[in-house]
Amino acid sequence: SSKLSGLTVSLNGHDGAEYERLTGMAGKNFDQILANLRALIAERDRRRPDFKVKVSFILDRENYAHLGPMLDVARSLPADKVFLCNFLHAPFAGGTAAERSIFDDHGEILQAMRAAIQEQPVWFRQRIDPPIILERNPTQKRCDVHQTQLRIDGEGKDRKSTRLNS
């Protein structure tokens, strides 16, 4: 009965192990989130077909090879929109852009991602929002997602508020 027009859920990866690697939260949360998504979509289909259920995944230089399985998960739901997000860097070892993000000079990675998207059926390919590929250019705009979105983690905690209160 909400007036919301949709909901985006960050699955982050294609399975519990990848979810745990990317989020640091228990991999079992992935299965629960996926089950909840399926229930939400079933209820949406029953009550409000105009309500859009979207999913997002994080891509980095370690997991780009799993893009096909990520898209398989999204298609099996089926998600109305799929956001593929390049890894957002953090200022700690193992989390910097130089270590994890995908740049415009990573030709092999870019080709593998294009191929995984092209393998999808046309009806589903149109739902995929490809990742923004970083340029090795210091004038590139910074991401404002942390200031414009409310983020709730797999344990139901509002991470933005938690960070502001600490």
Coordinates of C-alpha atoms in Angstrom, one line a residue:
S1 CA 0.0 0.0 0.0
S2 CA 3.1 2.3 0.0
K3 CA 3.3 5.1 -2.5
L4 CA 6.8 4.1 -3.4
S5 CA 7.3 3.4 -7.0
G6 CA 10.0 0.8 -6.5
L7 CA 12.8 -0.7 -4.4
T8 CA 16.4 -1.5 -5.2
V9 CA 18.1 -4.3 -3.4
S10 CA 21.8 -4.7 -3.4
L11 CA 22.6 -8.4 -3.9
N12 CA 26.2 -7.4 -4.4
G13 CA 27.3 -10.9 -5.7
H14 CA 25.9 -14.1 -7.2
D15 CA 26.1 -16.3 -4.1
G16 CA 26.7 -16.2 -0.4
A17 CA 30.4 -16.5 -0.6
E18 CA 30.7 -13.5 -2.9
Y19 CA 28.2 -11.5 -0.8
E20 CA 30.3 -12.2 2.3
R21 CA 33.5 -11.2 0.5
L22 CA 32.0 -7.9 -0.6
T23 CA 30.1 -6.9 2.5
G24 CA 31.8 -8.7 5.4
M25 CA 28.4 -10.0 6.5
A26 CA 27.4 -13.6 6.8
G27 CA 26.9 -15.4 3.4
K28 CA 23.7 -16.9 4.7
N29 CA 22.2 -13.4 4.5
F30 CA 22.4 -13.7 0.7
D31 CA 20.0 -16.6 0.6
Q32 CA 17.5 -14.9 3.0
I33 CA 17.7 -11.7 0.9
L34 CA 17.1 -13.7 -2.3
A35 CA 14.1 -15.5 -0.7
N36 CA 12.7 -12.2 0.5
L37 CA 13.1 -10.7 -3.0
R38 CA 11.2 -13.6 -4.5
A39 CA 8.4 -13.2 -2.0
L40 CA 8.3 -9.4 -2.7
I41 CA 8.1 -10.0 -6.4
A42 CA 5.3 -12.5 -6.0
E43 CA 3.3 -10.1 -3.8
R44 CA 4.0 -7.3 -6.2
D45 CA 2.7 -9.4 -9.1
R46 CA -0.4 -10.1 -7.1
R47 CA -1.1 -6.6 -5.9
R48 CA 0.8 -3.9 -7.8
P49 CA 2.4 -4.8 -11.1
D50 CA 3.6 -1.2 -11.5
F51 CA 5.9 -1.4 -8.5
K52 CA 9.5 -1.9 -9.8
V53 CA 11.8 -4.3 -8.1
K54 CA 15.5 -3.6 -9.0
V55 CA 18.7 -5.3 -8.0
S56 CA 22.3 -4.1 -8.0
F57 CA 25.6 -5.9 -8.1
I58 CA 29.1 -4.8 -7.3
L59 CA 31.8 -5.5 -9.9
D60 CA 35.5 -5.4 -9.2
R61 CA 38.6 -6.9 -10.7
E62 CA 38.1 -10.1 -8.7
N63 CA 34.5 -11.0 -9.5
Y64 CA 33.8 -9.6 -13.0
A65 CA 34.2 -13.2 -14.3
H66 CA 31.0 -14.0 -12.3
L67 CA 28.9 -11.4 -14.2
G68 CA 27.0 -14.2 -16.1
P69 CA 25.9 -15.9 -12.9
M70 CA 24.9 -12.5 -11.3
L71 CA 22.7 -11.8 -14.3
D72 CA 21.3 -15.3 -14.1
V73 CA 20.2 -14.6 -10.5
A74 CA 18.6 -11.3 -11.5
R75 CA 16.8 -12.8 -14.5
S76 CA 15.5 -15.7 -12.4
L77 CA 13.7 -13.3 -10.1
P78 CA 12.9 -11.6 -12.6
A79 CA 14.2 -8.1 -11.7
D80 CA 12.7 -5.1 -13.5
K81 CA 16.1 -3.4 -13.6
V82 CA 19.7 -4.5 -12.9
F83 CA 22.3 -2.0 -11.9
L84 CA 25.9 -3.1 -12.3
C85 CA 28.1 -1.0 -10.1
N86 CA 31.8 -0.5 -10.3
F87 CA 33.6 -1.0 -7.0
L88 CA 33.5 2.2 -5.0
H89 CA 36.9 2.7 -3.5
A90 CA 37.7 3.1 0.1
P91 CA 40.8 4.6 1.8
F92 CA 42.1 1.3 3.3
A93 CA 44.4 -1.3 2.0
G94 CA 42.6 -3.8 -0.3
G95 CA 39.8 -1.3 -0.9
T96 CA 41.4 1.4 -3.1
A97 CA 40.4 2.1 -6.6
A98 CA 43.9 1.2 -7.8
E99 CA 43.4 -2.2 -6.3
R100 CA 39.8 -3.1 -7.0
S101 CA 38.0 -0.7 -9.4
I102 CA 37.6 -1.3 -13.1
F103 CA 39.2 1.3 -15.4
D104 CA 38.9 2.1 -19.0
D105 CA 42.3 0.6 -19.7
H106 CA 41.3 -2.9 -18.4
G107 CA 40.5 -4.2 -21.9
E108 CA 40.2 -7.9 -21.1
I109 CA 37.8 -7.2 -18.2
L110 CA 35.7 -4.8 -20.3
Q111 CA 35.5 -7.4 -23.1
A112 CA 34.4 -10.1 -20.7
M113 CA 31.7 -7.9 -19.2
R114 CA 30.4 -7.0 -22.7
A115 CA 30.3 -10.6 -23.7
A116 CA 28.4 -11.6 -20.5
I117 CA 25.8 -8.9 -21.2
Q118 CA 25.4 -9.8 -24.9
E119 CA 24.8 -13.5 -23.9
Q120 CA 21.6 -12.4 -22.2
P121 CA 18.2 -12.6 -24.0
V122 CA 17.3 -9.3 -25.6
W123 CA 14.2 -8.7 -23.3
F124 CA 16.5 -8.9 -20.3
R125 CA 19.5 -7.1 -21.8
Q126 CA 17.3 -4.0 -22.0
R127 CA 16.9 -4.1 -18.2
I128 CA 20.7 -4.0 -17.5
D129 CA 22.3 -0.7 -16.6
P130 CA 26.1 -1.3 -17.2
P131 CA 28.7 -0.1 -14.8
I132 CA 30.3 3.2 -15.0
I133 CA 33.9 2.5 -16.0
L134 CA 36.5 4.8 -14.3
E135 CA 38.8 6.9 -16.4
R136 CA 42.3 7.4 -15.3
N137 CA 41.5 11.1 -15.2
P138 CA 41.6 13.2 -12.0
T139 CA 38.7 15.5 -13.3
Q140 CA 36.1 12.7 -13.2
K141 CA 33.1 13.5 -11.0
R142 CA 32.8 11.8 -7.7
C143 CA 29.9 9.5 -6.8
D144 CA 27.2 11.1 -4.8
V145 CA 25.4 7.9 -3.9
H146 CA 26.3 8.2 -0.2
Q147 CA 24.6 11.5 0.1
T148 CA 21.5 10.7 -2.0
Q149 CA 20.4 7.2 -1.0
L150 CA 19.3 5.5 2.2
R151 CA 21.3 2.3 2.5
I152 CA 20.2 -0.6 4.6
D153 CA 22.5 -3.6 4.9
G154 CA 21.7 -7.3 4.9
E155 CA 21.2 -7.2 8.7
G156 CA 18.5 -4.5 8.4
K157 CA 20.8 -1.7 9.7
D158 CA 20.8 1.8 8.2
R159 CA 24.5 2.1 7.6
K160 CA 24.3 5.8 6.7
S161 CA 22.7 6.7 10.0
T162 CA 25.1 4.4 11.9
R163 CA 28.1 6.1 10.4
L164 CA 26.7 9.6 11.1
N165 CA 26.0 8.7 14.8
S166 CA 29.4 7.2 15.5

